[in-house]
Coordinates of C-alpha atoms in Angstrom, one line a residue:
Chain A
X9 CA 0.0 0.0 0.0
X10 CA 1.2 3.5 -0.7
X11 CA 2.2 5.9 2.0
X12 CA -0.6 7.1 4.3
X13 CA -1.2 9.4 7.2
X14 CA -3.6 8.9 10.1
X15 CA -5.7 11.9 11.3
X16 CA -8.1 11.7 14.1
X17 CA -10.2 13.3 16.8
X18 CA -10.0 11.4 20.1
X19 CA -12.6 12.8 22.5
X20 CA -13.9 11.6 25.8
X21 CA -16.5 9.4 24.3
X22 CA -15.2 8.5 20.8
X23 CA -12.1 7.9 18.8
X24 CA -12.6 8.8 15.1
X25 CA -9.8 8.1 12.7
X26 CA -9.2 8.9 9.0
X27 CA -6.7 7.3 6.7
X28 CA -5.4 9.9 4.3
X29 CA -3.6 9.1 1.0
X30 CA -2.7 11.6 -1.7
X31 CA -5.1 14.2 -0.3
X32 CA -8.0 11.8 -0.1
X33 CA -9.7 10.0 2.8
X34 CA -9.5 6.3 1.9
X35 CA -10.7 4.7 5.1
X36 CA -12.2 5.5 8.5
X37 CA -12.0 3.7 11.8
X38 CA -13.5 4.1 15.3
X39 CA -12.5 3.2 18.7
X40 CA -13.2 3.8 22.4
X41 CA -13.1 7.3 23.8
X42 CA -10.3 8.5 26.1
X43 CA -12.8 8.2 29.0
X44 CA -13.0 4.5 28.4
X45 CA -9.5 3.8 27.1
X46 CA -7.7 5.8 29.8
X47 CA -4.3 4.4 30.6
X48 CA -4.7 1.9 27.8
X49 CA -4.7 4.6 25.2
X50 CA -1.8 3.2 23.2
X51 CA -3.2 -0.4 22.7
X52 CA -6.7 1.1 22.1
X53 CA -5.2 3.2 19.3
X54 CA -3.2 0.3 17.8
X55 CA -6.3 -1.8 17.9
X56 CA -8.4 0.7 16.1
X57 CA -5.9 1.0 13.2
X58 CA -4.8 -2.7 13.2
X59 CA -6.2 -3.4 9.7
X60 CA -4.3 -0.5 8.3
X61 CA -1.1 -1.5 10.1
X62 CA -1.2 -4.8 8.3
X63 CA -0.5 -2.9 5.1
X64 CA 2.4 -1.0 6.6
X65 CA 3.1 1.7 9.1
X66 CA 1.7 5.3 8.5
X67 CA 4.1 8.0 7.6
X68 CA 2.5 10.3 10.2
X69 CA -0.2 10.5 12.9
X70 CA -2.0 13.7 14.0
X71 CA -4.6 13.6 16.7
X72 CA -6.7 16.3 18.5
X73 CA -8.9 16.2 21.5
X74 CA -8.7 14.5 24.9
X75 CA -5.9 12.3 23.6
X76 CA -3.7 15.2 24.9
X77 CA -5.4 15.4 28.3
X78 CA -3.5 14.5 31.5
X79 CA -5.3 11.2 31.5
X80 CA -5.1 10.7 27.8
X81 CA -2.3 9.2 25.6
X82 CA 0.4 11.8 25.9
X83 CA -0.3 15.1 27.6
X84 CA -0.2 18.1 25.2
X85 CA 0.1 21.7 26.6
X86 CA -2.5 24.4 26.2
X87 CA -1.7 27.3 23.9
X88 CA -2.6 30.5 25.8
X89 CA -5.1 33.0 24.5
X90 CA -4.9 35.0 22.3
X91 CA -3.8 32.0 20.2
X92 CA -3.2 32.1 16.4
X93 CA -3.0 29.0 14.3
X94 CA 0.7 29.0 14.0
X95 CA 1.4 29.3 17.7
X96 CA -1.2 26.7 18.4
X97 CA 0.3 24.2 15.9
X98 CA 3.8 24.8 17.4
X99 CA 2.5 23.8 20.9
X100 CA 1.6 20.3 19.9
X101 CA 3.0 17.3 21.8
X102 CA 5.3 15.4 19.4
X103 CA 6.7 11.9 20.0
X104 CA 7.6 8.7 18.3
X105 CA 5.3 5.7 18.2
X106 CA 6.8 2.5 16.7
X107 CA 9.0 4.8 14.6
X108 CA 6.1 7.0 13.4
X109 CA 6.1 10.7 14.3
X110 CA 2.9 11.5 16.2
X111 CA 1.5 15.0 16.9
X112 CA -1.2 15.5 19.5
X113 CA -2.5 19.0 19.0
X114 CA -2.5 21.4 21.9
X115 CA -5.6 22.6 23.7
X116 CA -6.3 26.3 24.2
X117 CA -6.5 28.0 27.6
X118 CA -7.8 31.4 28.5
X119 CA -7.9 33.5 31.6
X120 CA -10.9 35.6 31.1
X121 CA -11.1 39.2 32.3
X122 CA -13.2 38.2 35.3
X123 CA -10.4 35.9 36.5
X124 CA -12.1 32.6 35.6
X125 CA -9.8 30.2 33.7
X126 CA -11.2 28.1 30.9
X127 CA -9.8 25.3 28.7
X128 CA -10.7 23.4 25.5
X129 CA -9.3 20.3 23.8
X130 CA -10.5 19.5 20.4
X131 CA -12.8 22.4 19.6
X132 CA -9.8 24.6 18.8
X133 CA -8.9 22.2 16.0
X134 CA -12.4 22.7 14.5
X135 CA -12.2 26.4 15.0
X136 CA -8.8 26.8 13.3
X137 CA -10.0 24.4 10.6
X138 CA -13.1 26.5 10.0
X139 CA -10.9 29.6 9.6
X140 CA -8.8 27.7 7.1
X141 CA -11.8 26.5 5.1
X142 CA -13.7 29.8 5.2
X143 CA -11.3 32.8 4.8
X144 CA -14.0 35.3 5.7
X145 CA -14.0 33.8 9.3
X146 CA -10.3 34.6 9.5
X147 CA -11.0 38.3 9.0
X148 CA -12.7 40.5 11.6
X149 CA -14.5 39.4 14.8
X150 CA -16.7 36.3 14.9
X151 CA -18.5 34.3 17.5
X152 CA -18.1 30.5 16.9
X153 CA -19.9 27.9 19.0
X154 CA -19.8 24.1 19.0
X155 CA -23.1 23.0 20.5
X156 CA -22.9 19.8 22.5
X157 CA -22.4 18.6 26.1
X158 CA -20.0 21.4 27.0
X159 CA -20.5 24.3 24.6
X160 CA -17.4 26.4 23.8
X161 CA -18.5 29.9 22.9
X162 CA -15.4 31.3 21.2
X163 CA -14.6 34.8 20.2
X164 CA -12.3 34.8 17.2
X165 CA -10.6 37.9 15.7
X166 CA -8.5 37.9 12.6
X167 CA -8.1 34.1 12.9
X168 CA -6.9 34.2 16.5
X169 CA -8.8 32.7 19.5
X170 CA -9.2 35.8 21.7
X171 CA -11.4 34.3 24.5
X172 CA -14.0 31.7 25.2
X173 CA -16.4 30.4 27.8
X174 CA -17.5 26.8 28.4
X175 CA -21.2 26.5 29.1
X176 CA -22.3 23.0 30.1
X177 CA -25.9 23.4 28.8
X178 CA -26.0 20.0 27.1
X179 CA -24.9 18.2 30.3
X180 CA -27.4 20.2 32.4
X181 CA -30.2 19.4 29.9
X182 CA -29.4 15.6 30.0
X183 CA -29.4 15.7 33.8
X184 CA -32.8 17.4 34.0
X185 CA -34.3 15.3 31.3
X186 CA -33.1 11.9 32.5
X187 CA -32.5 12.2 36.2
X188 CA -34.7 15.0 37.6
X189 CA -38.3 15.0 38.8
X190 CA -39.0 17.9 36.3
X191 CA -39.0 15.9 33.1
X192 CA -40.8 12.7 32.8
X193 CA -39.5 9.4 31.6
X194 CA -42.6 8.6 29.5
X195 CA -41.8 10.8 26.5
X196 CA -43.5 9.3 23.4
X197 CA -41.2 11.0 20.9
X198 CA -43.9 13.3 19.5
X199 CA -41.9 15.8 17.5
X200 CA -44.7 18.3 17.2
X201 CA -45.3 18.5 21.0
X202 CA -41.5 18.7 21.5
X203 CA -41.3 21.6 19.0
X204 CA -44.1 23.4 20.8
X205 CA -42.4 23.0 24.1
X206 CA -39.1 24.3 22.7
X207 CA -40.9 27.4 21.4
X208 CA -42.5 27.9 24.8
X209 CA -39.2 27.5 26.6
X210 CA -37.5 30.0 24.2
X211 CA -40.3 32.5 25.0
X212 CA -39.9 32.0 28.7
X213 CA -36.1 32.4 28.4
X214 CA -36.7 35.8 27.0
X215 CA -37.0 37.0 30.6
X216 CA -33.5 35.6 31.2
X217 CA -34.6 33.7 34.3
X218 CA -33.6 30.1 34.3
X219 CA -34.2 28.8 37.8
X220 CA -37.7 30.3 38.3
X221 CA -38.6 28.9 34.8
X222 CA -37.7 25.3 35.4
X223 CA -40.6 24.1 37.5
X224 CA -43.1 24.8 34.7
X225 CA -41.8 21.7 33.0
X226 CA -43.6 19.8 35.8
X227 CA -46.4 22.1 36.7
X228 CA -47.6 22.5 33.2
X229 CA -48.0 18.7 33.0
X230 CA -49.8 18.5 36.3
X231 CA -52.1 21.5 35.7
X232 CA -52.2 22.4 32.0
X233 CA -52.3 18.9 30.4
X234 CA -48.9 19.4 28.7
X235 CA -47.2 16.2 27.6
X236 CA -43.8 14.7 28.5
X237 CA -42.5 15.6 25.0
X238 CA -43.6 19.2 25.5
X239 CA -41.8 19.2 28.8
X240 CA -38.6 17.9 27.3
X241 CA -38.7 20.5 24.5
X242 CA -39.6 23.2 27.0
X243 CA -36.5 22.5 29.1
X244 CA -34.3 22.5 26.0
X245 CA -35.7 25.9 24.8
X246 CA -35.5 27.4 28.3
X247 CA -31.8 26.4 28.7
X248 CA -30.7 27.3 25.2
X249 CA -32.5 30.6 25.3
X250 CA -31.0 31.6 28.6
X251 CA -27.5 30.4 27.5
X252 CA -27.6 32.7 24.4
X253 CA -28.9 35.6 26.5
X254 CA -26.1 35.2 28.9
X255 CA -23.4 34.9 26.2
X256 CA -24.7 38.0 24.4
X257 CA -24.6 39.9 27.7
X258 CA -20.9 39.0 28.2
X259 CA -18.8 37.6 25.4
X260 CA -20.3 39.0 22.2
X261 CA -22.8 41.7 21.3
X262 CA -22.7 41.0 17.6
X263 CA -25.5 39.7 15.4
X264 CA -23.8 36.9 13.6
X265 CA -22.8 33.5 14.9
X266 CA -21.1 30.4 13.3
X267 CA -22.2 27.0 14.5
X268 CA -20.0 24.0 14.0
X269 CA -21.3 20.4 14.6
X270 CA -24.4 18.3 15.0
X271 CA -27.0 19.6 12.5
X272 CA -30.0 18.8 14.6
X273 CA -28.8 20.5 17.8
X274 CA -27.3 23.4 15.7
X275 CA -30.7 23.9 14.1
X276 CA -32.1 24.4 17.6
X277 CA -29.4 27.0 18.4
X278 CA -30.1 28.7 15.0
X279 CA -33.8 29.0 16.0
X280 CA -32.9 30.3 19.4
X281 CA -30.4 32.8 18.0
X282 CA -33.0 34.0 15.5
X283 CA -35.5 34.5 18.3
X284 CA -33.0 37.0 19.7
X285 CA -32.3 38.6 16.4
X286 CA -29.0 36.9 15.6
X287 CA -28.2 35.3 12.3
X288 CA -26.2 32.1 12.1
X289 CA -24.7 29.7 9.7
X290 CA -23.7 26.0 10.2
X291 CA -20.4 24.4 9.3
X292 CA -19.7 20.7 9.1
X293 CA -17.8 19.5 12.2
X294 CA -15.9 16.7 10.6
X295 CA -14.7 18.9 7.7
X296 CA -13.5 21.5 10.2
X297 CA -11.7 19.0 12.3
X298 CA -9.9 17.5 9.3
X299 CA -8.9 21.0 8.1
X300 CA -7.6 21.9 11.5
X301 CA -5.5 18.7 11.5
X302 CA -3.9 20.0 8.3
X303 CA -6.0 17.9 5.8
X304 CA -6.3 19.6 2.4
X305 CA -8.4 17.8 -0.1
X306 CA -6.8 17.1 -3.4
Chain B
X15 CA -54.9 5.7 77.8
X16 CA -56.7 9.0 77.7
X17 CA -58.0 10.4 74.4
X18 CA -55.4 11.4 71.8
X19 CA -55.1 12.9 68.4
X20 CA -52.6 12.1 65.7
X21 CA -51.1 15.0 63.7
X22 CA -48.6 14.5 61.0
X23 CA -46.7 15.6 57.9
X24 CA -46.5 12.9 55.2
X25 CA -44.1 14.0 52.5
X26 CA -42.6 12.3 49.5
X27 CA -39.6 11.0 51.6
X28 CA -40.8 10.8 55.2
X29 CA -43.8 10.3 57.4
X30 CA -43.6 12.1 60.7
X31 CA -46.3 11.7 63.3
X32 CA -47.1 13.3 66.6
X33 CA -49.4 12.0 69.3
X34 CA -51.1 14.9 71.0
X35 CA -52.8 14.7 74.4
X36 CA -54.2 17.6 76.4
X37 CA -52.2 20.1 74.3
X38 CA -48.9 18.3 74.6
X39 CA -46.9 16.0 72.3
X40 CA -46.6 12.8 74.2
X41 CA -45.0 10.6 71.5
X42 CA -43.6 10.7 68.0
X43 CA -43.4 8.1 65.2
X44 CA -41.9 7.8 61.8
X45 CA -42.7 5.9 58.6
X46 CA -42.0 5.6 54.9
X47 CA -42.7 8.6 52.6
X48 CA -45.5 8.6 50.2
X49 CA -43.0 8.0 47.4
X50 CA -42.2 4.6 49.0
X51 CA -45.6 3.7 50.5
X52 CA -47.6 4.7 47.4
X53 CA -50.7 2.5 47.1
X54 CA -49.9 0.9 50.4
X55 CA -50.4 4.2 52.3
X56 CA -53.1 2.9 54.6
X57 CA -51.2 -0.1 56.0
X58 CA -48.0 2.0 56.2
X59 CA -49.9 4.5 58.3
X60 CA -51.4 1.8 60.5
X61 CA -48.0 0.3 60.9
X62 CA -46.4 3.5 62.0
X63 CA -49.0 4.1 64.8
X64 CA -49.4 0.5 65.7
X65 CA -48.0 1.0 69.3
X66 CA -50.5 3.8 69.9
X67 CA -53.4 1.8 68.5
X68 CA -52.8 -0.9 71.1
X69 CA -53.8 1.6 73.7
X70 CA -57.0 2.6 71.8
X71 CA -58.1 4.4 68.7
X72 CA -57.3 8.2 68.3
X73 CA -60.1 10.7 68.5
X74 CA -58.9 12.4 65.3
X75 CA -56.2 12.3 62.7
X76 CA -54.9 15.3 60.8
X77 CA -52.2 15.0 58.0
X78 CA -50.6 17.4 55.6
X79 CA -48.3 16.9 52.6
X80 CA -48.2 14.3 49.8
X81 CA -50.6 12.1 51.7
X82 CA -53.2 14.2 49.8
X83 CA -51.6 13.8 46.4
X84 CA -53.2 11.8 43.6
X85 CA -50.8 8.9 44.4
X86 CA -51.1 9.4 48.1
X87 CA -53.6 8.0 50.7
X88 CA -56.7 10.0 49.8
X89 CA -56.5 12.8 47.3
X90 CA -57.2 16.3 48.7
X91 CA -58.0 19.3 46.5
X92 CA -55.9 22.4 46.1
X93 CA -57.2 25.6 47.5
X94 CA -56.8 28.3 44.9
X95 CA -54.8 31.5 45.5
X96 CA -55.4 33.9 47.0
X97 CA -56.1 31.4 49.9
X98 CA -56.7 32.4 53.5
X99 CA -56.4 30.0 56.4
X100 CA -60.2 29.4 56.8
X101 CA -60.8 28.7 53.1
X102 CA -57.8 26.4 53.0
X103 CA -58.9 24.4 56.1
X104 CA -62.4 24.0 54.6
X105 CA -60.9 22.4 51.5
X106 CA -59.4 19.4 53.4
X107 CA -60.3 15.9 52.4
X108 CA -62.3 14.3 55.2
X109 CA -63.0 10.6 55.6
X110 CA -63.4 7.9 58.1
X111 CA -60.7 5.4 58.9
X112 CA -61.7 2.5 61.2
X113 CA -64.3 4.9 62.7
X114 CA -61.8 7.7 63.2
X115 CA -62.3 11.1 61.4
X116 CA -59.4 11.9 59.2
X117 CA -58.5 15.2 57.6
X118 CA -55.9 15.5 54.9
X119 CA -55.2 19.1 54.5
X120 CA -55.5 20.7 51.0
X121 CA -52.6 21.8 48.9
X122 CA -52.6 25.3 47.4
X123 CA -52.5 26.1 43.7
X124 CA -51.8 29.3 42.0
X125 CA -52.0 30.5 38.4
X126 CA -49.4 33.2 38.2
X127 CA -49.8 36.3 36.1
X128 CA -47.5 34.9 33.5
X129 CA -49.8 31.9 32.9
X130 CA -47.6 29.3 34.7
X131 CA -49.5 27.2 37.2
X132 CA -47.9 26.1 40.4
X133 CA -48.8 23.8 43.3
X134 CA -47.7 23.1 46.8
X135 CA -48.6 20.3 49.3
X136 CA -47.4 20.6 52.9
X137 CA -45.6 23.9 52.7
X138 CA -48.9 25.8 53.0
X139 CA -49.5 24.1 56.4
X140 CA -46.2 25.5 57.6
X141 CA -46.9 28.9 56.2
X142 CA -50.4 29.1 57.8
X143 CA -48.9 27.8 61.0
X144 CA -46.1 30.5 60.9
X145 CA -48.9 33.1 60.6
X146 CA -50.7 31.6 63.5
X147 CA -47.6 31.5 65.7
X148 CA -46.3 34.9 64.7
X149 CA -49.1 37.4 64.4
X150 CA -46.9 40.1 62.7
X151 CA -46.6 37.7 59.7
X152 CA -50.4 37.8 59.4
X153 CA -50.3 41.6 58.9
X154 CA -48.9 43.2 55.7
X155 CA -46.9 41.7 52.9
X156 CA -44.2 39.1 53.5
X157 CA -42.1 36.7 51.5
X158 CA -41.8 33.3 53.1
X159 CA -39.5 30.5 51.7
X160 CA -39.0 26.9 52.7
X161 CA -35.5 26.0 51.5
X162 CA -35.1 22.4 50.4
X163 CA -35.3 20.3 47.3
X164 CA -38.1 22.3 45.7
X165 CA -38.2 25.8 47.3
X166 CA -41.6 27.4 47.5
X167 CA -41.2 31.2 47.5
X168 CA -44.5 32.4 48.8
X169 CA -45.9 35.9 48.9
X170 CA -48.3 36.3 51.9
X171 CA -50.5 39.3 52.5
X172 CA -52.5 39.8 55.6
X173 CA -52.3 36.1 56.3
X174 CA -53.4 35.0 52.8
X175 CA -51.2 33.1 50.3
X176 CA -51.3 35.5 47.2
X177 CA -48.9 33.7 44.9
X178 CA -45.9 31.5 44.9
X179 CA -43.2 30.0 42.7
X180 CA -41.5 26.7 43.0
X181 CA -37.8 26.8 42.4
X182 CA -36.1 23.4 42.3
X183 CA -32.7 24.7 43.3
X184 CA -32.0 21.9 45.8
X185 CA -32.7 19.2 43.2
X186 CA -30.5 21.0 40.7
X187 CA -27.7 21.3 43.2
X188 CA -27.8 17.6 44.1
X189 CA -27.7 16.7 40.4
X190 CA -24.7 18.9 39.7
X191 CA -22.9 17.8 42.8
X192 CA -23.5 14.1 42.6
X193 CA -24.0 13.3 38.9
X194 CA -22.3 15.9 36.8
X195 CA -18.7 16.3 35.5
X196 CA -18.6 19.8 37.2
X197 CA -18.3 18.8 40.8
X198 CA -16.0 16.1 41.9
X199 CA -16.7 13.0 43.9
X200 CA -13.6 13.3 46.1
X201 CA -14.8 16.1 48.4
X202 CA -13.0 15.8 51.7
X203 CA -15.6 17.6 53.8
X204 CA -13.3 20.6 54.4
X205 CA -15.8 23.2 55.8
X206 CA -13.5 26.1 55.4
X207 CA -12.9 25.4 51.7
X208 CA -16.6 24.9 51.2
X209 CA -17.4 28.2 52.8
X210 CA -14.8 30.0 50.6
X211 CA -16.4 28.4 47.5
X212 CA -19.8 29.4 48.7
X213 CA -18.7 33.0 49.1
X214 CA -17.1 33.0 45.6
X215 CA -20.3 31.5 44.1
X216 CA -22.4 34.2 45.7
X217 CA -20.1 36.8 44.3
X218 CA -20.3 35.3 40.8
X219 CA -24.1 35.1 41.2
X220 CA -24.2 38.9 41.6
X221 CA -24.0 39.1 37.8
X222 CA -27.1 37.0 37.6
X223 CA -25.7 34.6 35.1
X224 CA -26.0 31.0 36.1
X225 CA -25.2 29.0 33.0
X226 CA -22.0 30.8 32.1
X227 CA -20.9 30.6 35.8
X228 CA -21.2 26.8 36.1
X229 CA -18.1 25.6 34.4
X230 CA -15.8 27.5 36.8
X231 CA -16.6 24.7 39.3
X232 CA -14.4 22.5 37.1
X233 CA -12.0 24.9 35.5
X234 CA -10.9 26.5 38.8
X235 CA -9.9 23.0 40.0
X236 CA -8.1 22.3 36.8
X237 CA -6.3 25.6 36.5
X238 CA -6.4 27.4 39.8
X239 CA -5.8 24.6 42.3
X240 CA -9.3 24.9 43.9
X241 CA -10.5 21.8 45.8
X242 CA -13.5 19.6 45.5
X243 CA -15.0 21.1 48.6
X244 CA -14.5 24.6 47.2
X245 CA -16.3 23.5 44.0
X246 CA -19.2 22.1 45.9
X247 CA -19.6 25.3 47.9
X248 CA -19.2 27.4 44.7
X249 CA -22.0 25.6 43.0
X250 CA -24.2 26.1 46.0
X251 CA -23.4 29.8 46.3
X252 CA -23.9 30.4 42.5
X253 CA -27.3 28.6 42.5
X254 CA -28.7 30.2 45.7
X255 CA -27.4 33.6 44.7
X256 CA -29.0 33.4 41.2
X257 CA -32.2 32.0 42.7
X258 CA -32.6 35.0 45.1
X259 CA -31.8 37.5 42.3
X260 CA -34.5 36.0 40.1
X261 CA -37.1 35.9 42.9
X262 CA -36.3 39.5 43.7
X263 CA -36.8 40.5 40.1
X264 CA -40.2 38.9 39.9
X265 CA -42.1 37.9 43.0
X266 CA -41.0 40.3 45.7
X267 CA -39.0 43.5 45.8
X268 CA -39.0 43.9 49.6
X269 CA -36.1 43.7 52.0
X270 CA -37.3 41.1 54.5
X271 CA -37.7 37.4 54.2
X272 CA -38.9 34.6 56.5
X273 CA -37.2 31.3 56.2
X274 CA -38.8 28.1 57.5
X275 CA -37.0 24.8 57.9
X276 CA -33.6 23.2 58.0
X277 CA -31.3 25.5 60.0
X278 CA -28.1 24.7 58.1
X279 CA -29.5 25.3 54.6
X280 CA -31.5 28.3 55.9
X281 CA -28.3 29.9 57.2
X282 CA -26.9 29.6 53.7
X283 CA -30.0 31.4 52.4
X284 CA -29.7 34.1 55.1
X285 CA -26.1 34.7 54.0
X286 CA -27.1 34.9 50.4
X287 CA -30.0 37.2 51.1
X288 CA -27.8 39.5 53.2
X289 CA -25.3 39.7 50.3
X290 CA -28.2 41.2 48.4
X291 CA -29.2 43.5 51.2
X292 CA -32.1 41.5 52.4
X293 CA -32.7 40.7 56.1
X294 CA -34.2 37.4 57.1
X295 CA -35.3 35.4 60.1
X296 CA -35.6 31.7 60.6
X297 CA -38.6 29.8 62.0
X298 CA -38.7 26.2 63.2
X299 CA -40.3 24.0 60.6
X300 CA -41.8 21.4 62.9
X301 CA -43.4 24.0 65.1
X302 CA -44.9 25.7 62.1
X303 CA -46.3 22.4 60.7
X304 CA -47.9 21.5 64.0
X305 CA -49.4 25.0 64.3
X306 CA -50.8 24.7 60.8
X307 CA -52.3 21.3 61.7
X308 CA -54.1 23.1 64.6
X309 CA -51.9 22.2 67.5
X310 CA -51.9 24.7 70.3
X311 CA -49.5 24.1 73.1
X312 CA -51.1 24.0 76.5

């Protein structure tokens, strides 16, 4: 087999690997997240690319994400904010694995003006990749967010990461939906009810009051015949709406946001942003990650 | 044995019963909460007072709390807001148990101005009891709160419950502390660290931004050497501070609050209220519940 490189994103929950040959992705592989692999990261990685190794060793390996965490494969530093792409790339952890040069990309750390430190690992690769793929993002000031478990709202100026704030809205939503007395376990998956709940939650979030809005998820079922699906949508709308209002009051007052990642969740964010008068566009997360890892399609 | 009455508070998690004779409490008993007893409420109640029944049947039984829920012993209605003590008492569910008259006190329901319904069961008994024990509370406008899993912030005017809002801060805190990635499981119980975290959380809450303040519980451990105990205190301070700020922006703009219930948690609320310039006083929850059930000490 001809020479190949391995690029990948190794997060807490998943390992996603791409085999690159002559500027094309010729194979993909998956494996356990760092959260599961832990101290067994090296054999987990070797196992995931075992079929490729049978055809020869890769010329190079480049990984981003929690692979570089303290409990990952090899710890990579954090590039401090403001961080441009060149400084960030130079901060990668480099080592040799079975004779193959490996780079684990750095995370990015910021100490915000209010004295609260924050860190990301993996999202920065997508952000720098987005700027590489979309030159307009590398000019001027932009707010980029990657919606998920821990959202990283990131202020980018002229291609540099200026500051960011992690908001664990996805984790909070999952806790409320799956483990609280507020949302029921008997959701039927009625998308229309869920949409209606989401819209009601967004409307409630307009007041910017999260805690005093939560109990309606329960009381509206008890007293206003709302369904479990409505309640789940309501909680989502309330949380996302309050999140955006808080971000707009602190990090970014502009009227344009770039979303990277999951299309379904991003559509929810786009709807919530629009409700507050903010336009948004959606970029593909995988394409951004690959571009951040240096992949250029041939 | 001389004639006796049984008064009690039967909540989701606990059954607490008092034997009253000649204006004195002569015995106490406990049993499973309605959440556990469920459809077996009647045998659970009989089991809890079995030693008393051996000496004869009570003359009367009065219960408050989730005993009157749909899944309780016998469903009791909700008295609508505004509710005064007389109307509320008249709304109790009355029935006969082995020849003994039983009253299960009504809950209270409100439809707030913003169209969100809310309900309480049990707290109203403590609130009406507080007004009976402290005549100044039955005059003018007061904000009363019972801190716990689901806080009921209640606006009382001239002894009537005007409106209230349930805020599930205690449940949210427990989810974040015990089941999230934000707070660690290795807290050592260092009270000083926890206090320092609580003060820092309160300070952060002054900005009224809950979601964007959460992640500091994790990032300050990763990057600023804060401890697990600090993080637990921080989350508590952030949540309670934001809760009070939201309540003050909606339900009550006054500068005086009455707390009923758990002394340790109430002290936290008193500290958070004071940080926002609001005085408070603490009343004993058991005494208020008994007074609400009609107990007058001899």
